[in-house]
Amino acid sequence: MTVNYKFWKQLKKIMMYGSEKETRARWSNGNVAKTVGLFQQFNEYSNIQEKFPILSLRNINYRAAIDEILWIWQKRSNKLSDLNSKIWDEWEYKGTGTIGHSYGFILNKEYKGLSNKNPEILGSKKFLNPVEYLFQQITQNPNDRRIIVNMFDFNEIGNAGLPPCAYETLWSVEKGRLHMTLIQRSGDFFVAAGAGCWNEVQYAFLQCLVARCCGLEPGNFTHFVQDLHIYDRHLVDNRDIIDEWSFMTSHEYQDNFSRGGRPLKYNSKLNFVDFESPELVFSEKITNKSGDLETAWKLFNEFKQTNYEISNYSPEKTKLKLEVAI
């Protein structure tokens, strides 16, 4: 099932069955932001490097998305000056030039229980941060069922303007393949959390990168969102585009949606299988034939945006108006 088809099915499902609610967020004019959405939604993908899950119905700025995920996981920074975009400027925390104690700050924090078994590689300290521990376990204890990175630190929630939305990953190694599940508490469907959008691009990329650095192949990628929603202003500002997307037909796929017991029929507007699957291609420099920790950690921390490309990505020119509620 193509990522475009997944996006289309999610959109239809939200529009038909989503519930409306008010949120804590406000628009720039001070009005309360409302949403329509669904709970407990998930997507599953396989072969994510050869069939990279990035939406083609509109352009996803994957360079900026990947820059942000490297800011969080590789730089492990909360400083706005370390990010090559302005996407977090509205959440600057109390004039500190940072986003507060969230995301990269959490991943750079050492935790008791994450014991350092490789001081010669990871530094002469007793405990590790979650990313260091992730690499230690994948390379040296791959059968571990506790390879988890959780950024929702209750001790730090009060020290940030926005606690992590995509906050937890679970990792498993099986026969040379690295599987990952991303858990997200809340997600804006169009901006970030829809199928093939910002968050899935980021974490599918992260999974492929970690696998590559550790000498593994990327396995299955699963994305779970507890509250997947569309904001009221996005519905109003993009009504024509949403209507066009909602009434596309999938051609090869069975449409199980109905209204009043009568199957819905749509005009043919797009063949979802027409898009050639984008492929994530890494530089040959990112190679770890032995799968050892020292090489894996070095490759990950020295990785640059010039060390990859996403080929065969030719998105539609559709543009959405997406004001962000704060």
Tab-separated table of C-alpha atoms in Angstrom:
chain	number	residue	atom	x	y	z
A	1	MET	CA	0.000	0.000	0.000
A	2	THR	CA	1.570	3.296	-1.083
A	3	VAL	CA	2.169	6.126	1.371
A	4	ASN	CA	-0.091	8.392	-0.720
A	5	TYR	CA	-2.899	5.885	-0.360
A	6	LYS	CA	-2.359	5.680	3.405
A	7	PHE	CA	-2.550	9.481	3.610
A	8	TRP	CA	-5.751	9.526	1.566
A	9	LYS	CA	-7.407	6.852	3.713
A	10	GLN	CA	-6.427	8.686	6.908
A	11	LEU	CA	-7.823	11.964	5.588
A	12	LYS	CA	-11.118	10.364	4.604
A	13	LYS	CA	-11.384	8.629	7.962
A	14	ILE	CA	-10.791	11.833	9.915
A	15	MET	CA	-13.267	13.781	7.801
A	16	MET	CA	-15.956	11.121	8.143
A	17	TYR	CA	-15.502	9.887	11.711
A	18	GLY	CA	-13.369	12.455	13.524
A	19	SER	CA	-14.593	14.103	16.727
A	20	GLU	CA	-14.359	17.832	17.370
A	21	LYS	CA	-12.730	19.361	20.437
A	22	GLU	CA	-11.101	22.498	21.771
A	23	THR	CA	-7.370	22.571	22.551
A	24	ARG	CA	-5.028	24.543	24.807
A	25	ALA	CA	-3.446	26.149	21.700
A	26	ARG	CA	-4.319	29.605	20.369
A	27	TRP	CA	-4.198	31.172	16.933
A	28	SER	CA	-2.281	34.380	16.334
A	29	ASN	CA	-5.484	36.407	16.882
A	30	GLY	CA	-5.999	34.805	20.293
A	31	ASN	CA	-8.871	32.520	19.271
A	32	VAL	CA	-9.006	29.021	20.708
A	33	ALA	CA	-7.731	26.426	18.225
A	34	LYS	CA	-10.150	23.570	17.635
A	35	THR	CA	-9.512	20.237	15.972
A	36	VAL	CA	-11.296	17.306	14.395
A	37	GLY	CA	-9.462	14.045	14.851
A	38	LEU	CA	-9.207	10.392	15.770
A	39	PHE	CA	-7.484	8.478	18.545
A	40	GLN	CA	-5.080	5.526	18.310
A	41	GLN	CA	-4.077	5.711	14.667
A	42	PHE	CA	-1.097	3.890	13.184
A	43	ASN	CA	0.776	3.175	9.972
A	44	GLU	CA	3.085	0.276	9.153
A	45	TYR	CA	5.828	0.187	6.523
A	46	SER	CA	8.412	-2.272	5.222
A	47	ASN	CA	11.317	-1.830	2.771
A	48	ILE	CA	11.532	1.779	3.920
A	49	GLN	CA	14.890	2.509	2.316
A	50	GLU	CA	13.886	1.325	-1.160
A	51	LYS	CA	10.312	2.639	-0.761
A	52	PHE	CA	10.904	5.639	1.434
A	53	PRO	CA	7.650	6.800	3.104
A	54	ILE	CA	7.419	10.403	1.930
A	55	LEU	CA	4.186	11.951	0.653
A	56	SER	CA	4.036	12.951	-3.020
A	57	LEU	CA	0.606	14.624	-2.988
A	58	ARG	CA	2.448	17.761	-1.865
A	59	ASN	CA	6.096	18.627	-1.374
A	60	ILE	CA	7.605	17.652	1.962
A	61	ASN	CA	10.716	19.693	2.804
A	62	TYR	CA	12.675	16.623	3.788
A	63	ARG	CA	15.987	18.463	4.124
A	64	ALA	CA	14.516	20.659	6.864
A	65	ALA	CA	12.771	17.691	8.487
A	66	ILE	CA	16.004	15.692	8.585
A	67	ASP	CA	17.940	18.719	9.836
A	68	GLU	CA	15.541	18.871	12.788
A	69	ILE	CA	15.860	15.157	13.608
A	70	LEU	CA	19.672	15.469	13.504
A	71	TRP	CA	19.401	18.539	15.771
A	72	ILE	CA	17.497	16.418	18.292
A	73	TRP	CA	19.272	13.057	18.036
A	74	GLN	CA	22.775	13.791	16.749
A	75	LYS	CA	23.506	17.259	18.152
A	76	ARG	CA	21.237	16.541	21.131
A	77	SER	CA	20.674	20.265	21.387
A	78	ASN	CA	17.859	22.522	22.518
A	79	LYS	CA	19.535	25.704	21.219
A	80	LEU	CA	17.687	27.515	18.452
A	81	SER	CA	21.020	28.637	16.986
A	82	ASP	CA	21.966	24.994	16.326
A	83	LEU	CA	18.920	24.462	14.085
A	84	ASN	CA	19.116	25.563	10.448
A	85	SER	CA	15.493	26.726	10.274
A	86	LYS	CA	13.057	28.927	12.195
A	87	ILE	CA	10.443	26.263	12.911
A	88	TRP	CA	10.983	26.377	16.692
A	89	ASP	CA	11.321	30.140	17.136
A	90	GLU	CA	7.731	30.534	18.370
A	91	TRP	CA	8.463	28.117	21.217
A	92	GLU	CA	11.557	29.853	22.549
A	93	TYR	CA	11.528	29.306	26.291
A	94	LYS	CA	11.577	32.452	28.425
A	95	GLY	CA	14.123	34.312	26.277
A	96	THR	CA	16.822	31.653	26.772
A	97	GLY	CA	17.537	31.093	23.075
A	98	THR	CA	16.453	27.474	23.617
A	99	ILE	CA	13.248	25.446	23.615
A	100	GLY	CA	13.802	24.636	27.274
A	101	HIS	CA	14.288	21.157	28.675
A	102	SER	CA	12.750	19.214	25.815
A	103	TYR	CA	13.775	16.969	22.915
A	104	GLY	CA	17.555	17.309	22.433
A	105	PHE	CA	18.051	18.386	26.047
A	106	ILE	CA	16.476	15.123	27.220
A	107	LEU	CA	18.537	13.023	24.827
A	108	ASN	CA	21.725	14.614	26.139
A	109	LYS	CA	20.800	13.878	29.756
A	110	GLU	CA	22.495	10.949	31.482
A	111	TYR	CA	20.192	8.564	33.346
A	112	LYS	CA	20.875	6.179	36.187
A	113	GLY	CA	20.306	2.672	34.931
A	114	LEU	CA	21.849	3.347	31.528
A	115	SER	CA	25.211	1.922	32.496
A	116	ASN	CA	28.287	2.731	30.454
A	117	LYS	CA	30.066	-0.504	29.505
A	118	ASN	CA	32.353	1.185	26.970
A	119	PRO	CA	34.154	4.132	28.618
A	120	GLU	CA	36.919	3.914	26.022
A	121	ILE	CA	34.344	4.784	23.330
A	122	LEU	CA	31.599	6.708	25.111
A	123	GLY	CA	33.698	8.566	27.668
A	124	SER	CA	34.774	7.983	31.252
A	125	LYS	CA	31.414	8.357	32.940
A	126	LYS	CA	29.218	5.935	34.843
A	127	PHE	CA	25.949	6.519	33.008
A	128	LEU	CA	24.912	7.222	29.411
A	129	ASN	CA	22.403	9.407	27.663
A	130	PRO	CA	19.593	7.556	25.804
A	131	VAL	CA	21.219	7.812	22.361
A	132	GLU	CA	24.560	6.473	23.570
A	133	TYR	CA	22.723	3.630	25.293
A	134	LEU	CA	20.733	2.907	22.125
A	135	PHE	CA	23.918	2.355	20.114
A	136	GLN	CA	25.542	0.338	22.896
A	137	GLN	CA	22.589	-2.057	23.071
A	138	ILE	CA	22.007	-2.429	19.330
A	139	THR	CA	25.651	-3.307	18.678
A	140	GLN	CA	26.433	-5.301	21.826
A	141	ASN	CA	23.136	-6.651	23.142
A	142	PRO	CA	20.881	-6.884	20.072
A	143	ASN	CA	18.503	-9.428	21.658
A	144	ASP	CA	17.576	-6.968	24.396
A	145	ARG	CA	13.827	-6.298	24.567
A	146	ARG	CA	14.346	-3.040	26.445
A	147	ILE	CA	15.914	-0.924	23.717
A	148	ILE	CA	13.724	2.109	24.290
A	149	VAL	CA	14.317	5.840	23.963
A	150	ASN	CA	11.751	7.908	25.869
A	151	MET	CA	11.903	11.708	25.796
A	152	PHE	CA	8.859	12.292	28.015
A	153	ASP	CA	10.719	13.167	31.213
A	154	PHE	CA	8.190	14.178	33.882
A	155	ASN	CA	10.905	15.954	35.851
A	156	GLU	CA	11.457	18.375	32.951
A	157	ILE	CA	7.927	19.079	31.661
A	158	GLY	CA	7.687	22.297	33.670
A	159	ASN	CA	10.948	23.573	32.181
A	160	ALA	CA	9.822	23.684	28.544
A	161	GLY	CA	7.134	25.414	26.545
A	162	LEU	CA	6.224	22.230	24.684
A	163	PRO	CA	6.936	18.672	25.850
A	164	PRO	CA	7.834	16.187	23.111
A	165	CYS	CA	5.020	15.131	20.773
A	166	ALA	CA	6.848	12.271	19.034
A	167	TYR	CA	8.365	11.124	22.296
A	168	GLU	CA	9.256	7.425	22.265
A	169	THR	CA	10.918	4.873	20.019
A	170	LEU	CA	11.173	1.118	20.555
A	171	TRP	CA	13.899	-0.794	18.710
A	172	SER	CA	14.354	-4.495	17.940
A	173	VAL	CA	17.045	-6.396	16.048
A	174	GLU	CA	16.068	-9.505	14.126
A	175	LYS	CA	18.310	-11.450	11.739
A	176	GLY	CA	20.353	-8.441	10.711
A	177	ARG	CA	17.368	-6.088	10.467
A	178	LEU	CA	16.530	-3.154	12.729
A	179	HIS	CA	12.831	-2.621	13.443
A	180	MET	CA	11.471	0.541	15.056
A	181	THR	CA	8.174	1.786	16.459
A	182	LEU	CA	7.528	5.506	16.919
A	183	ILE	CA	4.958	6.553	19.523
A	184	GLN	CA	3.475	10.032	19.332
A	185	ARG	CA	1.104	11.522	21.910
A	186	SER	CA	-0.356	14.138	19.557
A	187	GLY	CA	0.046	14.983	15.890
A	188	ASP	CA	-1.100	17.665	13.440
A	189	PHE	CA	-2.170	15.632	10.396
A	190	PHE	CA	-1.158	18.073	7.663
A	191	VAL	CA	1.863	19.699	9.308
A	192	ALA	CA	3.614	16.682	10.771
A	193	ALA	CA	1.885	13.431	11.677
A	194	GLY	CA	-0.014	12.287	8.599
A	195	ALA	CA	1.196	9.384	6.486
A	196	GLY	CA	4.404	10.343	4.688
A	197	CYS	CA	4.555	13.759	6.334
A	198	TRP	CA	7.245	15.441	8.448
A	199	ASN	CA	7.414	13.030	11.406
A	200	GLU	CA	7.348	9.812	9.391
A	201	VAL	CA	10.027	11.160	7.057
A	202	GLN	CA	12.194	12.051	10.060
A	203	TYR	CA	11.905	8.787	11.907
A	204	ALA	CA	12.039	6.499	8.879
A	205	PHE	CA	15.253	8.338	8.005
A	206	LEU	CA	16.561	7.999	11.575
A	207	GLN	CA	15.819	4.279	11.566
A	208	CYS	CA	17.651	3.812	8.269
A	209	LEU	CA	20.600	5.901	9.476
A	210	VAL	CA	20.996	4.051	12.781
A	211	ALA	CA	20.716	0.717	10.968
A	212	ARG	CA	23.329	1.759	8.410
A	213	CYS	CA	25.748	2.988	11.082
A	214	CYS	CA	25.387	-0.293	12.997
A	215	GLY	CA	25.879	-2.532	9.966
A	216	LEU	CA	22.210	-3.589	9.803
A	217	GLU	CA	19.389	-3.343	7.278
A	218	PRO	CA	16.301	-1.289	8.145
A	219	GLY	CA	13.329	-3.457	9.075
A	220	ASN	CA	9.695	-2.580	9.695
A	221	PHE	CA	8.684	0.934	10.694
A	222	THR	CA	5.480	1.468	12.680
A	223	HIS	CA	4.078	4.871	13.646
A	224	PHE	CA	1.406	5.177	16.370
A	225	VAL	CA	-0.365	8.463	17.144
A	226	GLN	CA	-2.686	8.692	20.131
A	227	ASP	CA	-4.416	11.907	18.945
A	228	LEU	CA	-4.226	12.524	15.184
A	229	HIS	CA	-6.069	15.698	14.220
A	230	ILE	CA	-6.693	18.482	11.722
A	231	TYR	CA	-6.999	22.063	12.970
A	232	ASP	CA	-10.146	24.058	12.230
A	233	ARG	CA	-8.250	26.833	10.467
A	234	HIS	CA	-6.490	24.321	8.211
A	235	LEU	CA	-9.886	22.953	7.167
A	236	VAL	CA	-11.118	26.437	6.272
A	237	ASP	CA	-7.939	27.709	4.588
A	238	ASN	CA	-7.476	24.589	2.446
A	239	ARG	CA	-11.089	23.592	1.762
A	240	ASP	CA	-10.745	23.193	-2.021
A	241	ILE	CA	-7.593	21.075	-1.806
A	242	ILE	CA	-9.068	18.882	0.945
A	243	ASP	CA	-12.229	18.360	-1.108
A	244	GLU	CA	-10.141	17.361	-4.114
A	245	TRP	CA	-8.056	14.928	-2.077
A	246	SER	CA	-11.086	13.502	-0.283
A	247	PHE	CA	-12.809	12.600	-3.544
A	248	MET	CA	-9.869	10.959	-5.261
A	249	THR	CA	-10.258	7.353	-6.242
A	250	SER	CA	-7.672	4.717	-5.425
A	251	HIS	CA	-8.222	2.700	-8.638
A	252	GLU	CA	-6.612	-0.583	-7.582
A	253	TYR	CA	-7.698	-0.536	-3.955
A	254	GLN	CA	-10.996	-1.497	-2.379
A	255	ASP	CA	-12.897	1.443	-0.906
A	256	ASN	CA	-14.722	0.265	2.210
A	257	PHE	CA	-16.220	3.613	3.183
A	258	SER	CA	-19.976	4.083	2.913
A	259	ARG	CA	-22.650	6.520	4.006
A	260	GLY	CA	-26.040	5.234	5.127
A	261	GLY	CA	-25.101	1.725	4.005
A	262	ARG	CA	-24.502	2.940	0.450
A	263	PRO	CA	-20.923	2.638	-0.902
A	264	LEU	CA	-19.419	5.994	-1.795
A	265	LYS	CA	-18.292	6.514	-5.375
A	266	TYR	CA	-15.551	8.950	-6.297
A	267	ASN	CA	-14.414	10.518	-9.524
A	268	SER	CA	-11.066	9.290	-10.778
A	269	LYS	CA	-8.498	12.011	-10.086
A	270	LEU	CA	-5.245	10.244	-9.315
A	271	ASN	CA	-3.744	6.815	-9.711
A	272	PHE	CA	-1.834	6.288	-6.486
A	273	VAL	CA	0.481	3.719	-8.053
A	274	ASP	CA	1.662	6.194	-10.700
A	275	PHE	CA	4.253	7.665	-8.330
A	276	GLU	CA	7.624	5.954	-8.526
A	277	SER	CA	8.761	5.060	-5.028
A	278	PRO	CA	11.375	7.474	-3.677
A	279	GLU	CA	14.551	5.778	-2.467
A	280	LEU	CA	16.865	6.794	0.357
A	281	VAL	CA	20.479	6.427	-0.769
A	282	PHE	CA	23.425	6.786	1.606
A	283	SER	CA	27.002	7.610	0.730
A	284	GLU	CA	29.360	4.642	0.705
A	285	LYS	CA	31.230	6.451	3.479
A	286	ILE	CA	28.440	5.390	5.838
A	287	THR	CA	29.443	1.740	6.052
A	288	ASN	CA	30.112	-0.490	9.068
A	289	LYS	CA	30.869	-4.015	7.875
A	290	SER	CA	31.877	-5.248	11.327
A	291	GLY	CA	28.885	-3.719	13.127
A	292	ASP	CA	31.066	-2.593	16.029
A	293	LEU	CA	30.081	0.163	18.452
A	294	GLU	CA	33.105	2.391	17.911
A	295	THR	CA	32.554	2.648	14.161
A	296	ALA	CA	28.770	2.982	14.551
A	297	TRP	CA	29.070	5.840	17.038
A	298	LYS	CA	31.665	7.649	14.944
A	299	LEU	CA	29.606	7.342	11.745
A	300	PHE	CA	26.475	8.622	13.457
A	301	ASN	CA	28.090	11.662	15.053
A	302	GLU	CA	30.002	12.646	11.914
A	303	PHE	CA	27.030	12.203	9.567
A	304	LYS	CA	26.207	15.226	7.405
A	305	GLN	CA	23.330	16.242	5.142
A	306	THR	CA	25.630	15.700	2.154
A	307	ASN	CA	25.888	11.986	2.988
A	308	TYR	CA	22.491	11.019	1.568
A	309	GLU	CA	19.934	11.774	-1.108
A	310	ILE	CA	16.319	10.835	-1.722
A	311	SER	CA	16.010	9.869	-5.366
A	312	ASN	CA	12.857	9.604	-7.508
A	313	TYR	CA	10.974	12.136	-5.396
A	314	SER	CA	8.769	14.219	-7.680
A	315	PRO	CA	5.908	15.605	-5.592
A	316	GLU	CA	2.855	17.492	-6.779
A	317	LYS	CA	3.081	21.294	-6.615
A	318	THR	CA	0.094	21.551	-4.278
A	319	LYS	CA	0.662	24.045	-1.450
A	320	LEU	CA	-1.286	24.184	1.797
A	321	LYS	CA	-1.762	27.184	4.056
A	322	LEU	CA	-0.772	25.877	7.485
A	323	GLU	CA	-0.660	28.416	10.268
A	324	VAL	CA	0.710	26.848	13.457
A	325	ALA	CA	-1.300	27.257	16.652
A	326	ILE	CA	0.831	28.026	19.724
